[in-house]
mmCIF file of C-alpha atoms in Angstrom:
data_model
loop_
_atom_site.group_PDB
_atom_site.id
_atom_site.type_symbol
_atom_site.label_atom_id
_atom_site.label_comp_id
_atom_site.label_asym_id
_atom_site.label_seq_id
_atom_site.Cartn_x
_atom_site.Cartn_y
_atom_site.Cartn_z
ATOM 1 C CA GLY A 1 26.079 6.213 -19.533
ATOM 2 C CA ALA A 2 26.774 5.187 -16.036
ATOM 3 C CA GLY A 3 22.949 4.594 -15.139
ATOM 4 C CA VAL A 4 19.346 5.366 -16.069
ATOM 5 C CA SER A 5 18.651 8.724 -16.657
ATOM 6 C CA GLN A 6 15.605 10.473 -16.170
ATOM 7 C CA THR A 7 14.638 13.787 -17.235
ATOM 8 C CA PRO A 8 13.140 16.121 -16.022
ATOM 9 C CA SER A 9 13.204 15.196 -12.538
ATOM 10 C CA ASN A 10 10.230 17.221 -11.773
ATOM 11 C CA LYS A 11 7.557 18.629 -13.916
ATOM 12 C CA VAL A 12 4.698 20.745 -12.714
ATOM 13 C CA THR A 13 1.740 20.858 -15.096
ATOM 14 C CA GLU A 14 -1.777 22.288 -15.468
ATOM 15 C CA LYS A 15 -4.737 20.051 -15.571
ATOM 16 C CA GLY A 16 -5.462 19.180 -19.261
ATOM 17 C CA LYS A 17 -1.769 19.748 -20.534
ATOM 18 C CA TYR A 18 0.216 17.250 -22.415
ATOM 19 C CA VAL A 19 3.660 16.048 -20.708
ATOM 20 C CA GLU A 20 6.466 14.055 -22.169
ATOM 21 C CA LEU A 21 8.670 12.141 -19.620
ATOM 22 C CA ARG A 22 12.257 11.149 -21.077
ATOM 23 C CA CYS A 23 14.384 8.207 -20.199
ATOM 24 C CA ASP A 24 17.740 7.167 -21.077
ATOM 25 C CA PRO A 25 18.738 3.711 -19.904
ATOM 26 C CA ILE A 26 22.018 1.932 -19.488
ATOM 27 C CA SER A 27 23.782 1.711 -22.933
ATOM 28 C CA GLY A 28 23.342 -1.817 -24.397
ATOM 29 C CA HIS A 29 20.174 -2.865 -22.236
ATOM 30 C CA THR A 30 17.773 -4.131 -24.866
ATOM 31 C CA ALA A 31 14.807 -4.221 -22.020
ATOM 32 C CA LEU A 32 13.282 -0.898 -20.777
ATOM 33 C CA TYR A 33 10.337 -0.707 -18.113
ATOM 34 C CA TRP A 34 8.156 2.106 -17.085
ATOM 35 C CA TYR A 35 6.572 1.868 -13.667
ATOM 36 C CA ARG A 36 4.354 4.651 -11.567
ATOM 37 C CA GLN A 37 4.802 4.983 -7.806
ATOM 38 C CA SER A 38 1.995 7.099 -6.317
ATOM 39 C CA LEU A 39 2.318 8.285 -2.542
ATOM 40 C CA GLY A 40 2.515 5.569 0.100
ATOM 41 C CA GLN A 41 2.237 2.809 -2.894
ATOM 42 C CA GLY A 42 4.966 0.705 -4.456
ATOM 43 C CA PRO A 43 5.662 1.002 -7.863
ATOM 44 C CA GLU A 44 3.202 -0.223 -10.493
ATOM 45 C CA PHE A 45 4.241 -1.491 -13.571
ATOM 46 C CA LEU A 46 3.070 0.427 -16.984
ATOM 47 C CA ILE A 47 4.877 -1.042 -20.142
ATOM 48 C CA TYR A 48 7.805 -3.094 -20.981
ATOM 49 C CA PHE A 49 10.097 -2.607 -24.195
ATOM 50 C CA GLN A 50 12.057 -5.290 -25.684
ATOM 51 C CA GLY A 51 14.311 -3.495 -28.099
ATOM 52 C CA THR A 52 11.639 -0.879 -30.229
ATOM 53 C CA GLY A 53 8.572 -2.642 -29.452
ATOM 54 C CA ALA A 54 6.283 -2.560 -26.742
ATOM 55 C CA ALA A 55 6.280 -6.476 -25.560
ATOM 56 C CA ASP A 56 3.717 -5.875 -22.617
ATOM 57 C CA ASP A 57 1.554 -2.635 -21.975
ATOM 58 C CA SER A 58 -0.959 -4.126 -19.936
ATOM 59 C CA GLY A 59 -0.358 -1.588 -17.113
ATOM 60 C CA LEU A 60 -1.140 1.277 -19.289
ATOM 61 C CA PRO A 61 -4.192 2.925 -17.232
ATOM 62 C CA ASN A 62 -5.965 4.215 -20.023
ATOM 63 C CA ASP A 63 -5.404 5.586 -23.616
ATOM 64 C CA ARG A 64 -4.134 8.977 -22.396
ATOM 65 C CA PHE A 65 -0.818 7.414 -21.505
ATOM 66 C CA PHE A 66 1.703 6.133 -24.435
ATOM 67 C CA ALA A 67 4.960 5.445 -24.706
ATOM 68 C CA VAL A 68 7.707 5.083 -27.553
ATOM 69 C CA ARG A 69 11.394 4.057 -27.823
ATOM 70 C CA PRO A 70 11.961 4.392 -31.832
ATOM 71 C CA GLU A 71 15.634 3.745 -32.001
ATOM 72 C CA GLY A 72 15.537 0.720 -29.199
ATOM 73 C CA SER A 73 17.454 3.245 -26.625
ATOM 74 C CA VAL A 74 16.026 6.233 -25.181
ATOM 75 C CA SER A 75 12.087 5.943 -24.517
ATOM 76 C CA THR A 76 9.670 8.688 -23.913
ATOM 77 C CA LEU A 77 6.000 8.256 -21.624
ATOM 78 C CA LYS A 78 3.591 10.579 -23.147
ATOM 79 C CA ILE A 79 0.512 11.609 -21.444
ATOM 80 C CA GLN A 80 -2.271 13.667 -23.036
ATOM 81 C CA ARG A 81 -5.073 15.383 -21.118
ATOM 82 C CA THR A 82 -3.398 15.178 -17.614
ATOM 83 C CA GLU A 83 -5.251 14.823 -14.734
ATOM 84 C CA ARG A 84 -4.871 15.667 -10.810
ATOM 85 C CA GLY A 85 -4.773 11.664 -10.287
ATOM 86 C CA ASP A 86 -1.716 11.026 -12.647
ATOM 87 C CA SER A 87 0.541 12.997 -10.222
ATOM 88 C CA ALA A 88 3.038 10.361 -9.060
ATOM 89 C CA VAL A 89 6.664 9.514 -9.515
ATOM 90 C CA TYR A 90 7.312 7.847 -12.757
ATOM 91 C CA LEU A 91 10.175 5.626 -12.515
ATOM 92 C CA CYS A 92 12.144 3.842 -15.504
ATOM 93 C CA ALA A 93 14.292 0.830 -15.356
ATOM 94 C CA SER A 94 16.518 -0.886 -17.825
ATOM 95 C CA SER A 95 18.116 -4.437 -18.067
ATOM 96 C CA SER A 96 20.422 -6.728 -20.406
ATOM 97 C CA GLY A 97 17.117 -8.412 -21.516
ATOM 98 C CA GLN A 98 18.351 -11.705 -20.398
ATOM 99 C CA PRO A 99 15.946 -13.929 -18.007
ATOM 100 C CA ASN A 100 15.787 -12.561 -14.776
ATOM 101 C CA THR A 101 18.967 -9.959 -14.501
ATOM 102 C CA GLU A 102 18.905 -7.150 -12.589
ATOM 103 C CA ALA A 103 16.681 -4.130 -13.568
ATOM 104 C CA PHE A 104 18.489 -1.012 -12.959
ATOM 105 C CA PHE A 105 16.094 2.089 -11.881
ATOM 106 C CA GLY A 106 16.227 5.682 -12.484
ATOM 107 C CA GLN A 107 15.670 8.538 -9.853
ATOM 108 C CA GLY A 108 12.380 9.005 -11.485
ATOM 109 C CA THR A 109 10.284 12.286 -12.658
ATOM 110 C CA ARG A 110 7.890 13.366 -10.043
ATOM 111 C CA LEU A 111 5.271 14.757 -11.997
ATOM 112 C CA THR A 112 2.655 17.221 -10.282
ATOM 113 C CA VAL A 113 -0.444 17.903 -11.963
ATOM 114 C CA VAL A 114 -2.310 21.356 -10.491
ATOM 115 C CA ALA B 1 -2.090 -13.310 -11.609
ATOM 116 C CA GLN B 2 0.717 -12.360 -8.920
ATOM 117 C CA SER B 3 0.622 -9.997 -5.822
ATOM 118 C CA VAL B 4 2.950 -9.083 -2.992
ATOM 119 C CA THR B 5 1.767 -8.136 0.504
ATOM 120 C CA GLN B 6 3.892 -6.264 2.931
ATOM 121 C CA LEU B 7 1.754 -6.073 6.267
ATOM 122 C CA ASP B 8 3.701 -3.452 7.909
ATOM 123 C CA SER B 9 4.085 -0.043 6.466
ATOM 124 C CA GLN B 10 6.588 1.352 9.329
ATOM 125 C CA VAL B 11 9.046 -0.594 11.613
ATOM 126 C CA PRO B 12 10.497 1.305 14.193
ATOM 127 C CA VAL B 13 13.512 -0.557 15.697
ATOM 128 C CA PHE B 14 16.804 0.958 17.948
ATOM 129 C CA GLU B 15 20.032 0.444 16.423
ATOM 130 C CA GLU B 16 22.088 -2.663 16.818
ATOM 131 C CA ALA B 17 18.610 -4.411 17.363
ATOM 132 C CA PRO B 18 17.466 -7.322 14.994
ATOM 133 C CA VAL B 19 14.727 -6.665 12.442
ATOM 134 C CA GLU B 20 12.464 -8.571 10.294
ATOM 135 C CA LEU B 21 10.542 -7.051 7.388
ATOM 136 C CA ARG B 22 7.768 -9.459 6.118
ATOM 137 C CA CYS B 23 6.720 -10.271 2.806
ATOM 138 C CA ASN B 24 4.119 -12.865 1.584
ATOM 139 C CA TYR B 25 3.445 -13.405 -2.249
ATOM 140 C CA SER B 26 0.942 -15.266 -4.374
ATOM 141 C CA SER B 27 1.382 -16.759 -7.708
ATOM 142 C CA SER B 28 -0.008 -19.003 -10.096
ATOM 143 C CA VAL B 29 3.372 -19.875 -11.912
ATOM 144 C CA SER B 30 6.963 -20.231 -10.801
ATOM 145 C CA VAL B 31 8.154 -16.895 -8.886
ATOM 146 C CA TYR B 32 11.679 -15.334 -8.522
ATOM 147 C CA LEU B 33 11.752 -12.845 -5.525
ATOM 148 C CA PHE B 34 13.502 -9.624 -4.964
ATOM 149 C CA TRP B 35 14.047 -7.105 -2.302
ATOM 150 C CA TYR B 36 14.536 -3.584 -3.460
ATOM 151 C CA VAL B 37 15.770 -0.457 -1.097
ATOM 152 C CA GLN B 38 15.269 3.178 -1.748
ATOM 153 C CA TYR B 39 17.407 5.553 0.636
ATOM 154 C CA PRO B 40 16.139 8.834 1.117
ATOM 155 C CA ASN B 41 16.438 10.775 -2.126
ATOM 156 C CA GLN B 42 17.843 7.896 -3.915
ATOM 157 C CA GLY B 43 16.522 5.404 -6.593
ATOM 158 C CA LEU B 44 15.449 1.971 -6.226
ATOM 159 C CA GLN B 45 18.227 -0.397 -5.612
ATOM 160 C CA LEU B 46 18.553 -4.323 -5.534
ATOM 161 C CA LEU B 47 19.209 -5.565 -2.318
ATOM 162 C CA LEU B 48 19.125 -9.448 -2.732
ATOM 163 C CA LYS B 49 17.095 -11.804 -5.178
ATOM 164 C CA TYR B 50 15.938 -15.361 -5.263
ATOM 165 C CA LEU B 51 15.867 -16.900 -8.634
ATOM 166 C CA SER B 52 16.596 -20.976 -7.619
ATOM 167 C CA GLY B 53 18.954 -22.885 -5.558
ATOM 168 C CA SER B 54 19.615 -22.224 -1.832
ATOM 169 C CA THR B 55 16.343 -20.823 -0.252
ATOM 170 C CA LEU B 56 18.821 -18.619 2.087
ATOM 171 C CA VAL B 57 20.072 -15.503 0.028
ATOM 172 C CA GLU B 58 22.234 -12.931 1.495
ATOM 173 C CA SER B 59 23.234 -9.307 0.607
ATOM 174 C CA ILE B 60 26.651 -7.772 0.953
ATOM 175 C CA ASN B 61 25.570 -5.392 4.091
ATOM 176 C CA GLY B 62 24.228 -8.074 6.119
ATOM 177 C CA PHE B 63 20.489 -8.851 5.166
ATOM 178 C CA GLU B 64 19.065 -12.068 4.690
ATOM 179 C CA ALA B 65 16.138 -13.244 3.039
ATOM 180 C CA GLU B 66 14.688 -17.145 2.936
ATOM 181 C CA PHE B 67 12.436 -18.269 0.194
ATOM 182 C CA ASN B 68 9.585 -20.167 2.063
ATOM 183 C CA LYS B 69 7.450 -22.089 -0.582
ATOM 184 C CA SER B 70 5.189 -23.589 1.619
ATOM 185 C CA GLN B 71 4.353 -20.303 3.407
ATOM 186 C CA THR B 72 4.711 -18.347 0.321
ATOM 187 C CA SER B 73 7.028 -15.768 2.367
ATOM 188 C CA PHE B 74 10.006 -13.986 1.602
ATOM 189 C CA HIS B 75 11.000 -12.317 5.012
ATOM 190 C CA LEU B 76 13.898 -10.074 4.770
ATOM 191 C CA ARG B 77 15.919 -10.049 8.246
ATOM 192 C CA LYS B 78 18.969 -8.573 9.736
ATOM 193 C CA PRO B 79 20.747 -9.594 13.257
ATOM 194 C CA SER B 80 21.990 -5.794 13.939
ATOM 195 C CA VAL B 81 20.676 -2.622 12.154
ATOM 196 C CA HIS B 82 22.375 0.425 11.920
ATOM 197 C CA ILE B 83 21.337 4.211 11.503
ATOM 198 C CA SER B 84 22.303 3.757 7.701
ATOM 199 C CA ASP B 85 19.669 1.094 7.115
ATOM 200 C CA THR B 86 16.991 3.456 7.507
ATOM 201 C CA ALA B 87 14.986 3.464 4.060
ATOM 202 C CA GLU B 88 11.982 2.330 2.447
ATOM 203 C CA TYR B 89 12.209 -1.543 1.516
ATOM 204 C CA PHE B 90 9.960 -3.117 -1.296
ATOM 205 C CA CYS B 91 9.513 -6.770 -1.918
ATOM 206 C CA ALA B 92 8.665 -7.566 -5.392
ATOM 207 C CA VAL B 93 7.944 -10.981 -7.675
ATOM 208 C CA SER B 94 8.471 -11.682 -10.903
ATOM 209 C CA GLY B 95 7.337 -14.541 -13.537
ATOM 210 C CA GLY B 96 6.995 -15.127 -17.103
ATOM 211 C CA ALA B 97 8.563 -13.802 -20.122
ATOM 212 C CA THR B 98 8.780 -10.156 -19.463
ATOM 213 C CA ASN B 99 10.291 -10.004 -16.285
ATOM 214 C CA LYS B 100 8.149 -7.039 -15.138
ATOM 215 C CA LEU B 101 8.287 -6.548 -11.448
ATOM 216 C CA ILE B 102 4.788 -6.585 -9.084
ATOM 217 C CA PHE B 103 5.774 -4.584 -5.857
ATOM 218 C CA GLY B 104 4.513 -4.625 -2.710
ATOM 219 C CA THR B 105 3.452 -1.355 -0.952
ATOM 220 C CA GLY B 106 7.068 -1.257 0.945
ATOM 221 C CA THR B 107 8.209 -0.963 4.704
ATOM 222 C CA LEU B 108 9.648 1.883 5.835
ATOM 223 C CA LEU B 109 12.469 0.805 8.327
ATOM 224 C CA ALA B 110 13.176 3.652 10.854
ATOM 225 C CA VAL B 111 16.553 3.000 12.811
ATOM 226 C CA GLN B 112 16.637 5.122 16.042
ATOM 227 C CA PRO B 113 19.580 5.600 18.030
#
């Protein structure tokens, strides 16, 4: 596609529910990143994929958060037993995977847990 | 560990005035530095980056930033701002094999007529 696409753009869920957030990276990009941006803060790194594998998941806050990229393209961020503190904008970015090339960001999914 | 500090959460400025948005970083390894911009209701876009070579880097819309290793700074400047420059500006650092970005908390540039 022309850019990084994230769906849904907005998601409202009840506390305790399970949610999935989807990211479609730029075609051919092997590197994919998830970030979380809370109100008034900069984006915080969650997880990085190179191809199908999670090369760095050090930013995932706890075991309620999980992400997959089974075919090395689309990625899904999964959050179990959502809490109000999970409310944030979740950003996805992709790059060619070469060192220090530009990462292109999607417009994000705004998650609200009520 | 790496970190980025943007001391100014908001910078109000009149149109056609100069502006400087401050960014300081800390890192134990060689770093690469970036400024991203987020216009209202849009995603993050890369404004400019420093990887190596000349310490002064420029964007296509008149912004520039200078990498200062001794002061661990990468301040963003523009000699004359426009209303259309109103946006949130994020400084970021990366280093290491994953190229993950560590962002500052952002600075809202509010340009007034």
